Rosetta silent file (secondary structure, phi, psi, omega in degrees, C-alpha in Angstrom):
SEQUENCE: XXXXXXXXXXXXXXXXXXXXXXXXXXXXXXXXXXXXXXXXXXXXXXXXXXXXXXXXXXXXXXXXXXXXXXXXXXXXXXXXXXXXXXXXXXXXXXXXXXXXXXXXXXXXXXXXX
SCORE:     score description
SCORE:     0.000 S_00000001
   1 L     0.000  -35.262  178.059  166.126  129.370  111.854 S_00000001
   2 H   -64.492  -66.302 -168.092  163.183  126.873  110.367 S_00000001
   3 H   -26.827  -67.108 -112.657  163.555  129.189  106.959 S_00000001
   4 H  -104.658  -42.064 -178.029  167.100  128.413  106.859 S_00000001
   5 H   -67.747  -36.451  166.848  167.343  124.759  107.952 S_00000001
   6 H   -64.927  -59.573 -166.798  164.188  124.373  104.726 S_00000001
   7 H   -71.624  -29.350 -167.701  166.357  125.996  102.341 S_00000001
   8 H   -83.434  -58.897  177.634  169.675  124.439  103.134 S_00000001
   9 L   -74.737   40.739 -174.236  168.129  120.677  102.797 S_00000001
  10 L  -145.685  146.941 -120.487  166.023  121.594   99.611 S_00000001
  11 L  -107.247 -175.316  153.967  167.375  121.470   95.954 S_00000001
  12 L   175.995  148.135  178.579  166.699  124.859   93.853 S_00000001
  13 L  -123.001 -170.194  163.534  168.009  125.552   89.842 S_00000001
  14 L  -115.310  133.136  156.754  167.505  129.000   88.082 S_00000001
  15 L   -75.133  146.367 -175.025  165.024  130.097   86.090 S_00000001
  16 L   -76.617  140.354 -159.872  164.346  132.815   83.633 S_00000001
  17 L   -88.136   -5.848  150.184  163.361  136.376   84.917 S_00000001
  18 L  -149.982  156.822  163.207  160.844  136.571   81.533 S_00000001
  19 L   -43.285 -178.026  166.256  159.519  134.933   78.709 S_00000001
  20 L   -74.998  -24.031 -160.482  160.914  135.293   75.125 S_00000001
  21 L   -89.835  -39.546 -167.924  158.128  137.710   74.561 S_00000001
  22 H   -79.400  -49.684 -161.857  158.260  139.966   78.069 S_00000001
  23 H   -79.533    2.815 -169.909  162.334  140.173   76.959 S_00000001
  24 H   -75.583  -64.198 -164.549  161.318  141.105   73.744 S_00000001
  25 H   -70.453  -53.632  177.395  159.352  143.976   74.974 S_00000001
  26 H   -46.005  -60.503  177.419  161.896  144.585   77.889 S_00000001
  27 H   -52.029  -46.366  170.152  164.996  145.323   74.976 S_00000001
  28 H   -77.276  -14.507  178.768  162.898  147.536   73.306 S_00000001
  29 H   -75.023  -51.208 -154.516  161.673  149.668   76.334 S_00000001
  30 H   -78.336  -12.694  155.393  164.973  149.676   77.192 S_00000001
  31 H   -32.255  -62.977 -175.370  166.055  151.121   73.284 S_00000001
  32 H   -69.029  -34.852  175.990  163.575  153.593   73.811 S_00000001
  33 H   -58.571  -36.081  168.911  164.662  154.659   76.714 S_00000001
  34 H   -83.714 -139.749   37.232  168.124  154.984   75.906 S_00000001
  35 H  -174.640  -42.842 -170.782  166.776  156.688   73.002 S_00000001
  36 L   -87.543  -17.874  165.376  165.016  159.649   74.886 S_00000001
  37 L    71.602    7.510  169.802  168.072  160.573   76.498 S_00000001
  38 L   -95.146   -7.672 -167.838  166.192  161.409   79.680 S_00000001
  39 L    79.872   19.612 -165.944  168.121  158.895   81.961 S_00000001
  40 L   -73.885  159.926 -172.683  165.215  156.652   82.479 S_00000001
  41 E  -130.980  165.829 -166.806  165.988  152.970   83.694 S_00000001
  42 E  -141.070  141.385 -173.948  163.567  150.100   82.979 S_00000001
  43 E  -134.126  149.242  173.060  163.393  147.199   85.810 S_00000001
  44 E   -97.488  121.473  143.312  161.868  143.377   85.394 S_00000001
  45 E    94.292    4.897 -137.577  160.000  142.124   87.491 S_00000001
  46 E  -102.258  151.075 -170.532  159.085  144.720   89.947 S_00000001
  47 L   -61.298   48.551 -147.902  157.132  144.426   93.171 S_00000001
  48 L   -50.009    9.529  170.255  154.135  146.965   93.200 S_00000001
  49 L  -102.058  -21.410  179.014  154.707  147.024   97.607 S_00000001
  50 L   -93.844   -2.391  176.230  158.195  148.099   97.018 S_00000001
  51 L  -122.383    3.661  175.858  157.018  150.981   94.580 S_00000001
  52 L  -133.003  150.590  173.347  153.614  152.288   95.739 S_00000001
  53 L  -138.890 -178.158 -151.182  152.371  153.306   99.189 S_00000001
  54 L   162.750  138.268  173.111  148.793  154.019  100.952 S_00000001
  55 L   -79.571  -56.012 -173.810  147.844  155.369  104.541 S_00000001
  56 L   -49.700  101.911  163.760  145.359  152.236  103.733 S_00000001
  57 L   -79.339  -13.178  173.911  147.377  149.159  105.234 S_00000001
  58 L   -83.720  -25.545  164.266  144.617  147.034  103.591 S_00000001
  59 H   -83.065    4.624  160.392  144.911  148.607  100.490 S_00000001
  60 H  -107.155   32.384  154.760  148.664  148.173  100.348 S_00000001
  61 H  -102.100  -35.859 -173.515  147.957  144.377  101.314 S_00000001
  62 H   -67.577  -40.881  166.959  145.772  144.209   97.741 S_00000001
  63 L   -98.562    1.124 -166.446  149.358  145.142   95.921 S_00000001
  64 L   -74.317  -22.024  179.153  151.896  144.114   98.006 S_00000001
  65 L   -80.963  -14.378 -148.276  152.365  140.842   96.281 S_00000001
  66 L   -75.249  134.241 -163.349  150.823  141.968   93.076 S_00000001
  67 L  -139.151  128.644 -176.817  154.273  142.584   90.401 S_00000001
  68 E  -105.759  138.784 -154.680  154.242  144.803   86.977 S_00000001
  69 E   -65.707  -26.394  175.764  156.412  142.716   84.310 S_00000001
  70 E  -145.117  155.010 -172.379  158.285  146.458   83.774 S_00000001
  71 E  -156.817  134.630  146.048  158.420  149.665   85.457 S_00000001
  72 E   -73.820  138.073  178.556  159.895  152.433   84.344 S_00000001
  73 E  -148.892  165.032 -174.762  161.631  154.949   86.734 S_00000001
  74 L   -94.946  171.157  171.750  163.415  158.300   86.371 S_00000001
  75 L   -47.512  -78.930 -152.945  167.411  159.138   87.410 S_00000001
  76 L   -47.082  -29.452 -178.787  166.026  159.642   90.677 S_00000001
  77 L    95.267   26.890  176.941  164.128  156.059   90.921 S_00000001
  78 L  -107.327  119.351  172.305  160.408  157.156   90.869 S_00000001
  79 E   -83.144  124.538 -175.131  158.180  155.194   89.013 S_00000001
  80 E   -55.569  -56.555 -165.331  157.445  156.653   85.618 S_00000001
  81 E  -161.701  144.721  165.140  155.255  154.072   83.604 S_00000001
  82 E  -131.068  164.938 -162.779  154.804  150.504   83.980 S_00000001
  83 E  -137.722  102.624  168.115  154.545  148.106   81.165 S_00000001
  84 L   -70.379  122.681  153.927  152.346  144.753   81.188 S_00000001
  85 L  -146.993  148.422 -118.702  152.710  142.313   78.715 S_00000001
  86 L  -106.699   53.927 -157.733  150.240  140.624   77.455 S_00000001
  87 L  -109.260 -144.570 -172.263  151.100  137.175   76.331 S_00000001
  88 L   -55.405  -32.739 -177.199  149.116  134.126   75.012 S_00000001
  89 L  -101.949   39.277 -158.881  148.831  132.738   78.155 S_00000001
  90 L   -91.169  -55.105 -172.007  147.913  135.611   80.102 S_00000001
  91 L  -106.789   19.014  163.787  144.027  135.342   80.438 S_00000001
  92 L   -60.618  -41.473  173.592  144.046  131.375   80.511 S_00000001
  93 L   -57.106  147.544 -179.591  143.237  131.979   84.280 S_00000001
  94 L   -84.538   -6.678  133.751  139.787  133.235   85.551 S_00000001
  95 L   -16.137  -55.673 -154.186  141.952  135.405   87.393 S_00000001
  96 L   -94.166   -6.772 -178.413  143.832  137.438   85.533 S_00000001
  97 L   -64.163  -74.769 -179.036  141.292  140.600   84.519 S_00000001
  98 H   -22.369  -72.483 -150.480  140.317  141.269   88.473 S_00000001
  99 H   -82.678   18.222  161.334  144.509  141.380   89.305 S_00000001
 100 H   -99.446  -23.093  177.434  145.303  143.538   86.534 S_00000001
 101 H  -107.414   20.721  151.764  142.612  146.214   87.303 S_00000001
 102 L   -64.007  -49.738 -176.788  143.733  145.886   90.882 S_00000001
 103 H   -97.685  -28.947  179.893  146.908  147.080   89.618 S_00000001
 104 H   -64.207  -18.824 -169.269  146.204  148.991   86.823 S_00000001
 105 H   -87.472  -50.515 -158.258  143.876  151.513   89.569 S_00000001
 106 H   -79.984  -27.818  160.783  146.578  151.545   92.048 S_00000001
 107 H   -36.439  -71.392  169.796  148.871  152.251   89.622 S_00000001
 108 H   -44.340  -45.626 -159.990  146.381  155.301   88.250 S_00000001
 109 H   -67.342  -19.362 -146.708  145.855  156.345   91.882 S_00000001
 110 H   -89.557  -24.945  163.587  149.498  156.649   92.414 S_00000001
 111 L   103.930   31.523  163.674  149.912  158.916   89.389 S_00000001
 112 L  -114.835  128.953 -166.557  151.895  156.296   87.712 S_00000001
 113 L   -77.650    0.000    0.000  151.025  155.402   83.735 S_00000001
């Protein structure tokens, strides 16, 4: 009820779900994709806690926030490949190696490239 009563007297506009560069990269995964004829789908934006799991609840606290800019998934909705991009302002933060090889290993572990 506090959530709801915050959101209804607080302003909010929309914003873009990527850069010019990440949609760049998004249109062509999704080209290719369409291209291979395998039925693959390409998602923005996606949530590595809603697409990975672990008997480890702490290590599926280390990704649940943690988001890959694209993820590939098959007709079925299993993730295939995820796709990072990389753009100028990526590594201004001291930050940004550590939560990519956070993700990139959980990623590995999960048996997704």
């Amino acid at each position: 009820a506090d959530q709801l009563r915050i959101v209804s007297e607080a302003e909010f506009g929309k914003k873009r779900l990527m850069n010019g560069g990440e949609f760049k990269v998004f249109t062509a995964a999704e080209r290719v994709c369409r291209e291979l004829g395998q039925g693959w789908r390409v998602h923005a934006q996606v949530s590595l806690g809603e697409v990975l799991t672990s008997p480890s609840s702490d290590a599926h606290r280390c990704v649940n926030a943690k988001r890959v800019d694209m993820l590939i998934v098959s007709p079925r909705g299993e993730p295939l490949a995820a796709i990072e991009y990389q753009g100028h302002g990526h590594h201004l933060g001291t930050t940004a190696p550590a939560r990519d090889a956070v993700k990139r290993e959980a990623l590995r572990r999960a048996g997704v490239r």
